[in-house]
Coordinates of N, CA and C in Angstrom, one line a residue:
M1 N 103.3 100.6 109.7 CA 103.2 100.9 110.9 C 102.9 102.5 110.8
R2 N 103.2 103.2 109.8 CA 103.0 104.6 109.6 C 101.1 104.7 109.4
H3 N 100.6 103.6 108.7 CA 99.4 104.0 109.1 C 98.6 104.1 110.3
E4 N 99.2 103.1 111.2 CA 98.7 103.3 112.9 C 98.9 104.8 112.9
A5 N 99.9 105.3 113.0 CA 100.0 106.6 113.4 C 99.2 107.6 112.9
H6 N 99.1 107.6 111.3 CA 98.1 108.4 111.0 C 96.3 107.7 111.8
T7 N 96.4 106.9 111.8 CA 94.9 106.6 112.8 C 95.0 107.4 113.9
E8 N 96.0 107.1 114.6 CA 96.0 107.6 116.2 C 96.1 109.2 115.9
H9 N 96.8 109.8 115.2 CA 97.0 111.2 114.9 C 95.2 111.6 114.7
G10 N 94.7 110.9 113.7 CA 93.1 111.6 113.6 C 92.5 111.0 114.4
H11 N 92.4 110.0 115.4 CA 91.8 109.5 116.3 C 91.6 110.4 117.4
H12 N 93.0 111.2 117.6 CA 93.4 112.2 118.6 C 92.6 113.4 118.3
H13 N 93.0 113.8 117.1 CA 92.3 115.0 116.4 C 90.7 115.4 116.6
A14 N 90.3 114.1 116.6 CA 88.8 113.9 116.8 C 88.2 114.6 118.4
H15 N 89.3 113.5 119.2 CA 89.4 114.0 120.7 C 89.5 115.6 121.2
Q16 N 90.4 116.3 120.6 CA 90.5 117.8 120.8 C 88.9 118.4 120.4
H17 N 88.4 118.0 119.5 CA 87.2 118.5 118.9 C 86.2 118.6 120.0
T18 N 86.1 117.1 120.2 CA 84.7 116.7 120.8 C 85.0 116.7 122.7
D19 N 86.2 116.9 122.9 CA 86.0 117.4 124.4 C 86.6 118.4 124.8
Q20 N 86.4 119.4 123.8 CA 86.9 120.7 124.3 C 85.8 121.4 125.5
G21 N 86.3 121.9 126.2 CA 85.4 122.5 127.5 C 84.6 121.4 128.4
Q22 N 85.5 120.3 128.2 CA 84.8 119.0 129.1 C 86.1 118.4 130.2
H23 N 86.7 119.4 130.3 CA 88.0 118.9 131.1 C 87.7 118.4 132.6
G24 N 86.8 118.5 132.8 CA 86.2 117.9 134.2 C 85.8 116.7 134.2
H25 N 85.1 116.2 132.8 CA 84.9 115.2 132.7 C 85.7 113.8 132.6
Q26 N 85.3 112.2 132.7 CA 86.4 111.5 132.3 C 87.2 111.6 131.1
G27 N 88.2 111.3 131.3 CA 89.5 111.2 130.2 C 89.5 110.4 129.2
H28 N 88.7 108.9 129.5 CA 88.6 107.8 128.8 C 87.5 107.5 127.9
H29 N 86.3 108.8 127.9 CA 85.4 108.9 127.0 C 86.3 109.2 125.4
H30 N 86.6 108.0 124.7 CA 87.2 107.7 123.6 C 86.3 108.0 122.4
A31 N 85.0 107.1 122.3 CA 84.6 106.6 120.7 C 83.3 107.3 120.9
P32 N 82.7 107.5 119.7 CA 81.1 107.9 119.6 C 80.5 106.4 119.8
A33 N 79.6 106.8 120.6 CA 78.3 105.5 120.8 C 78.5 104.7 119.3
A34 N 78.6 103.6 119.1 CA 78.5 103.0 117.9 C 77.1 101.8 117.3
T35 N 76.0 102.9 117.0 CA 75.2 102.1 116.6 C 75.2 101.5 115.3
W36 N 74.2 100.3 115.2 CA 74.0 99.4 114.2 C 73.9 100.6 112.7
S37 N 72.9 101.3 113.5 CA 72.4 102.3 112.1 C 73.9 103.2 111.8
M38 N 74.7 103.7 112.3 CA 75.9 104.3 112.1 C 76.9 103.3 111.2
A39 N 76.8 101.9 111.7 CA 77.7 100.9 111.1 C 77.3 100.5 109.8
A40 N 75.9 100.4 109.7 CA 75.1 100.2 108.2 C 75.4 101.5 107.3
Q41 N 75.4 102.4 107.6 CA 75.6 103.9 106.9 C 77.3 103.6 106.6
A42 N 77.9 103.4 107.1 CA 79.2 103.3 106.6 C 79.6 102.6 106.0
T43 N 78.9 100.8 106.3 CA 78.9 99.9 105.1 C 78.4 100.1 103.8
L44 N 77.6 100.9 103.8 CA 76.5 101.2 102.7 C 77.8 102.0 101.7
H45 N 78.4 102.9 102.6 CA 78.9 103.8 101.8 C 80.0 103.0 101.2
C46 N 81.1 102.2 102.1 CA 81.6 101.4 101.3 C 81.5 100.5 100.3
L47 N 80.2 99.7 100.4 CA 79.6 98.9 99.3 C 79.5 99.8 98.3
T48 N 78.8 100.8 98.5 CA 78.8 101.9 96.9 C 80.0 101.9 96.3
G49 N 81.1 102.5 96.8 CA 82.4 102.4 96.1 C 82.9 101.2 95.8
C50 N 82.8 100.1 96.5 CA 83.0 98.7 95.9 C 82.6 97.7 95.0
A51 N 81.2 98.4 94.7 CA 80.3 97.9 93.9 C 80.7 98.5 92.4
V52 N 81.0 100.0 92.5 CA 81.3 100.8 91.4 C 82.6 100.0 90.5
G53 N 83.7 100.0 91.9 CA 85.1 99.4 91.1 C 84.9 98.0 90.9
E54 N 84.2 97.1 91.5 CA 83.6 95.7 91.2 C 83.3 95.6 89.6
V55 N 81.9 96.6 89.6 CA 81.4 96.3 88.3 C 82.3 96.9 86.9
L56 N 82.7 97.8 87.1 CA 84.2 98.8 86.2 C 85.0 97.2 85.9
G57 N 85.5 96.8 86.7 CA 86.6 96.1 86.7 C 86.4 94.9 86.0
M58 N 85.3 94.3 86.0 CA 84.8 93.4 85.4 C 84.4 93.4 84.0
I59 N 83.9 94.7 83.9 CA 83.3 95.1 82.4 C 84.9 95.6 81.8
L60 N 85.8 96.2 82.0 CA 86.9 96.5 81.4 C 87.6 94.9 81.1
G61 N 88.0 94.4 82.2 CA 88.7 93.1 82.3 C 88.1 92.1 81.0
T62 N 86.5 92.2 81.1 CA 86.1 91.3 79.9 C 86.2 92.1 78.6
A63 N 86.0 92.8 78.6 CA 86.2 93.8 77.3 C 87.4 93.7 77.1
L64 N 88.5 93.8 77.5 CA 89.8 93.5 77.1 C 90.4 92.0 77.1
G65 N 89.1 91.1 77.1 CA 89.6 89.8 77.0 C 91.0 89.2 77.8
W66 N 90.5 89.5 79.0 CA 91.5 89.3 80.1 C 91.2 88.3 80.6
G67 N 91.8 87.1 81.7 CA 91.2 86.1 82.4 C 90.9 86.7 83.6
N68 N 90.4 85.5 84.4 CA 89.9 85.4 85.7 C 90.5 86.3 86.8
L69 N 91.8 86.0 86.9 CA 92.6 86.4 87.6 C 93.1 88.1 87.6
P70 N 93.5 88.3 86.4 CA 93.7 90.0 86.2 C 92.6 90.6 86.1
T71 N 91.4 90.1 85.7 CA 90.3 90.9 85.6 C 89.7 91.1 87.4
M72 N 90.0 90.0 87.9 CA 89.6 90.2 90.0 C 90.7 91.2 90.0
L73 N 91.5 91.0 90.2 CA 92.7 92.0 90.6 C 92.3 93.5 90.5
L74 N 92.1 93.7 89.1 CA 91.6 95.0 88.6 C 90.4 95.6 89.2
A75 N 89.5 94.6 89.3 CA 88.2 94.9 90.1 C 88.5 95.3 91.4
I76 N 89.2 94.5 92.4 CA 90.0 94.7 93.9 C 90.6 96.3 93.7
A77 N 91.3 96.3 92.7 CA 92.2 97.9 92.8 C 90.7 99.2 92.8
L78 N 90.2 98.9 91.7 CA 89.1 99.7 91.4 C 88.2 100.0 92.6
A79 N 88.0 99.0 93.4 CA 87.0 98.8 94.6 C 87.7 99.6 95.1
F80 N 88.6 99.5 95.6 CA 89.6 100.4 96.5 C 89.7 101.8 96.4
F81 N 90.0 101.9 95.1 CA 89.8 103.1 94.5 C 88.8 104.1 94.7
F82 N 87.7 103.7 94.2 CA 86.6 104.2 94.2 C 86.1 104.2 95.8
G83 N 86.4 103.5 96.6 CA 85.8 103.6 97.9 C 86.7 104.4 98.8
Y84 N 87.7 104.2 98.1 CA 88.6 105.8 98.7 C 88.2 106.9 98.4
S85 N 87.8 107.0 97.2 CA 87.5 108.3 96.5 C 86.1 109.0 96.9
L86 N 85.1 108.0 97.6 CA 84.1 108.4 97.8 C 84.4 109.2 99.4
T87 N 85.2 108.9 100.0 CA 85.4 109.6 101.1 C 85.8 110.8 101.0
L88 N 87.1 110.5 100.3 CA 88.1 111.5 100.0 C 87.2 112.7 99.7
R89 N 86.6 112.5 98.5 CA 85.6 113.7 98.2 C 84.4 114.4 99.2
G90 N 84.2 113.4 100.4 CA 83.3 114.2 101.2 C 84.4 115.0 102.4
V91 N 85.5 114.5 102.5 CA 86.2 115.3 103.5 C 86.9 116.4 102.9
L92 N 87.3 116.4 101.5 CA 87.5 117.6 101.0 C 86.6 118.8 101.0
R93 N 85.4 118.1 101.0 CA 84.5 119.3 100.8 C 84.5 119.9 102.0
A94 N 84.8 119.2 103.2 CA 84.4 120.1 104.6 C 86.0 121.0 104.6
G95 N 87.0 121.0 103.6 CA 87.9 122.2 103.3 C 88.8 121.9 104.0
V96 N 89.2 120.5 104.2 CA 90.4 119.9 104.7 C 91.4 119.7 103.3
D97 N 93.1 120.0 103.5 CA 93.8 119.8 102.7 C 93.7 118.4 102.2
F98 N 94.3 118.1 100.9 CA 94.1 116.8 100.1 C 95.1 115.7 100.9
R99 N 96.3 116.2 101.5 CA 97.0 115.2 102.2 C 96.3 114.4 103.3
T100 N 96.0 115.6 104.1 CA 95.2 115.1 105.4 C 93.5 114.7 105.1
A101 N 93.2 114.8 104.0 CA 92.1 113.9 103.4 C 92.5 112.5 103.5
F102 N 93.4 112.6 102.0 CA 93.7 111.4 101.9 C 94.0 110.2 103.5
R103 N 94.7 111.0 104.1 CA 95.1 110.2 105.4 C 93.8 109.7 106.1
V104 N 92.9 110.5 106.3 CA 91.5 110.1 106.8 C 90.8 109.1 106.1
A105 N 90.8 109.5 104.9 CA 90.2 108.1 103.9 C 90.9 106.9 104.0
L106 N 92.1 106.5 104.1 CA 92.9 105.4 104.3 C 92.5 104.8 105.5
A107 N 92.2 105.6 106.7 CA 92.1 105.4 108.0 C 90.7 104.6 108.4
A108 N 89.7 105.5 107.4 CA 88.4 105.3 107.3 C 87.9 104.1 106.6
D109 N 88.8 103.7 105.4 CA 87.9 102.7 105.2 C 88.9 101.5 104.7
T110 N 90.1 101.3 105.0 CA 90.9 100.2 104.9 C 90.4 98.7 105.3
L111 N 90.3 98.9 106.3 CA 89.7 97.7 106.7 C 88.3 97.2 106.5
S112 N 87.2 98.1 106.1 CA 86.1 98.2 105.8 C 86.1 97.4 104.1
I113 N 86.8 98.2 103.1 CA 87.2 97.7 101.8 C 87.4 96.5 101.8
A114 N 88.9 96.1 102.4 CA 89.3 94.7 102.2 C 88.1 93.5 102.8
V115 N 87.4 93.8 103.8 CA 86.6 93.0 104.6 C 85.5 92.7 103.4
M116 N 85.3 93.9 103.0 CA 83.9 93.6 101.7 C 84.9 93.0 100.4
E117 N 85.7 93.3 100.0 CA 86.3 92.5 99.0 C 87.1 91.2 99.3
L118 N 87.4 90.7 100.6 CA 87.7 89.5 100.8 C 86.1 88.6 100.7
I119 N 85.3 89.2 101.1 CA 83.8 88.1 101.6 C 83.3 88.1 100.0
D120 N 83.2 89.3 99.1 CA 82.6 89.5 97.7 C 83.4 88.8 97.0
N121 N 84.9 88.5 97.0 CA 85.3 87.9 96.0 C 85.3 86.3 96.5
G122 N 85.7 86.1 97.8 CA 85.6 84.8 98.1 C 84.2 83.8 97.9
V123 N 82.9 84.7 98.0 CA 81.7 84.3 97.3 C 81.8 84.0 95.8
I124 N 82.4 84.7 95.2 CA 82.3 84.6 93.6 C 83.1 83.5 93.4
L125 N 84.5 83.1 94.0 CA 85.2 82.4 93.8 C 84.5 81.2 94.1
I126 N 83.8 80.8 95.2 CA 83.4 79.3 95.3 C 81.9 79.3 94.9
W127 N 81.4 80.0 94.1 CA 79.9 80.2 93.4 C 80.2 79.2 92.2
P128 N 80.1 77.8 92.1 CA 80.0 77.7 90.8 C 79.7 78.1 89.4
S129 N 80.4 78.4 88.6 CA 80.3 78.8 87.2 C 80.3 80.3 87.5
A130 N 80.3 80.7 88.6 CA 80.4 82.3 88.6 C 81.8 83.1 88.0
M131 N 82.6 82.6 88.4 CA 83.9 83.0 87.2 C 84.0 82.8 86.2
D132 N 83.2 82.1 85.3 CA 83.1 82.0 84.0 C 81.8 83.0 83.3
A133 N 80.9 83.2 84.6 CA 80.0 83.7 83.8 C 80.2 85.1 82.8
M134 N 79.5 85.4 81.8 CA 79.7 86.7 81.3 C 78.9 88.0 81.5
L135 N 79.4 89.4 81.3 CA 78.2 90.0 81.5 C 76.8 89.9 81.4
S136 N 76.7 89.4 80.3 CA 75.2 89.0 79.6 C 74.4 88.1 80.4
D137 N 75.1 87.4 80.8 CA 74.4 85.9 82.0 C 73.8 86.8 83.0
A138 N 72.7 85.9 83.5 CA 72.1 86.5 84.6 C 72.8 85.9 85.9
L139 N 73.8 85.0 85.6 CA 74.4 84.3 86.6 C 75.4 85.3 87.2
F140 N 76.2 86.1 86.0 CA 77.0 87.4 87.0 C 76.3 88.1 87.8
W141 N 75.0 88.8 87.6 CA 74.7 89.6 88.1 C 74.2 89.2 89.4
V142 N 73.5 88.0 89.5 CA 73.0 87.3 90.6 C 73.8 87.0 91.5
S143 N 75.2 86.4 91.0 CA 76.1 86.2 92.0 C 77.1 87.5 92.9
L144 N 77.0 88.6 91.9 CA 77.7 89.5 92.4 C 76.8 90.1 93.1
A145 N 75.4 90.2 92.7 CA 74.3 91.2 93.6 C 74.6 90.3 95.4
V146 N 74.4 88.9 95.0 CA 74.4 87.7 96.5 C 76.0 88.0 97.1
S147 N 76.9 88.3 96.0 CA 78.1 88.6 97.2 C 78.1 89.8 97.8
L148 N 77.7 90.9 97.1 CA 77.7 91.9 97.7 C 76.9 92.2 99.2
V149 N 75.6 91.4 99.0 CA 74.6 91.4 100.3 C 75.4 91.0 101.4
I150 N 76.2 89.7 101.4 CA 76.7 88.9 102.2 C 77.7 89.8 102.5
A151 N 78.8 90.4 101.5 CA 79.6 91.2 102.0 C 79.4 92.2 103.3
F152 N 78.1 93.0 102.4 CA 77.3 94.0 103.5 C 77.5 93.1 104.8
L153 N 76.6 92.3 104.9 CA 76.4 91.5 106.2 C 77.3 91.0 107.3
V154 N 78.4 91.0 106.7 CA 79.8 90.5 107.4 C 80.1 91.7 107.9
T155 N 80.7 92.9 106.7 CA 81.5 93.8 107.3 C 80.5 95.1 107.9
T156 N 79.0 94.9 108.1 CA 78.9 95.7 109.2 C 78.9 95.4 110.4
P157 N 79.2 94.3 111.2 CA 79.8 94.3 112.6 C 81.3 94.7 112.4
V158 N 82.1 94.5 111.8 CA 83.2 95.0 112.0 C 83.2 96.8 111.9
N159 N 82.7 97.1 111.2 CA 82.6 98.4 111.3 C 81.7 98.7 112.4
K160 N 81.0 98.5 112.9 CA 80.3 98.9 114.2 C 81.4 98.8 115.4
W161 N 82.1 97.6 115.4 CA 83.5 97.5 116.1 C 84.4 98.6 116.0
T162 N 84.5 99.0 114.9 CA 85.9 100.0 114.4 C 85.3 101.5 114.8
I163 N 83.9 101.7 114.9 CA 83.7 103.1 115.1 C 83.3 103.2 116.3
G164 N 82.9 102.0 117.2 CA 82.9 101.9 118.9 C 84.6 102.1 119.3
R165 N 85.4 101.7 118.7 CA 86.7 102.0 118.7 C 87.3 103.4 118.4
G166 N 86.6 104.5 118.1 CA 87.2 105.5 117.3 C 87.7 105.4 116.0
K167 N 88.0 104.1 115.4 CA 88.4 104.1 114.4 C 87.6 104.0 113.1
G168 N 88.1 103.8 112.0 CA 87.3 103.6 110.7 C 86.3 104.9 110.9
H169 N 85.4 104.4 110.3 CA 84.4 105.6 109.9 C 84.3 106.7 111.1
A170 N 84.6 106.2 112.3 CA 84.5 107.4 113.1 C 85.5 108.5 113.1
V171 N 86.5 108.5 112.1 CA 87.5 109.3 111.9 C 86.9 110.4 111.2
V172 N 85.9 109.8 110.2 CA 85.2 110.8 109.2 C 84.3 111.8 109.8
H173 N 83.9 111.2 111.1 CA 82.7 111.6 111.2 C 82.9 113.3 111.9
Q174 N 84.1 113.9 112.4 CA 84.3 115.0 112.5 C 84.5 116.0 111.8
Y175 N 84.3 115.4 110.3 CA 84.5 116.3 108.9 C 82.9 116.8 108.6
H176 N 81.6 116.0 109.2 CA 80.8 115.9 108.8 C 79.5 116.7 109.6
H177 N 80.4 117.5 110.4 CA 79.6 118.4 111.1 C 79.9 120.2 110.9

């Protein structure tokens, strides 16, 4: 529930910047135009963090001799960590305090990373023998690459929808100008 409040706060804050000096215009102009290019960029950003976390989690889990479930959970946790970290880094560079930047990262990336991870790990789970592939097996890398491509294709429309509603990565855009 608090997350929604933070998202709304970030959304409202964005309106203060974009609507200044436009008091005579319609008050319902909420969200930026959500283009496929903007959605693809947001998804690629998410994919980068997810891929780093996934690969690092798989490497660590394998090196530690963990089973599939703990390794997958570590990979998912690291995907969220690196996904949030990339956004956090960019927002902090804009001069925003850490607490606000952290809230922005949560609002911007949570749905995108969750969808990405659900699809990515779902593909790996149903791909025959992919869960048993070792880092040295071509199947490991091929199944990971294909799962990330499928996750990108599914997550891009989700990001387009959230950006169009002034949510997701739309929250971050106010800090990039």
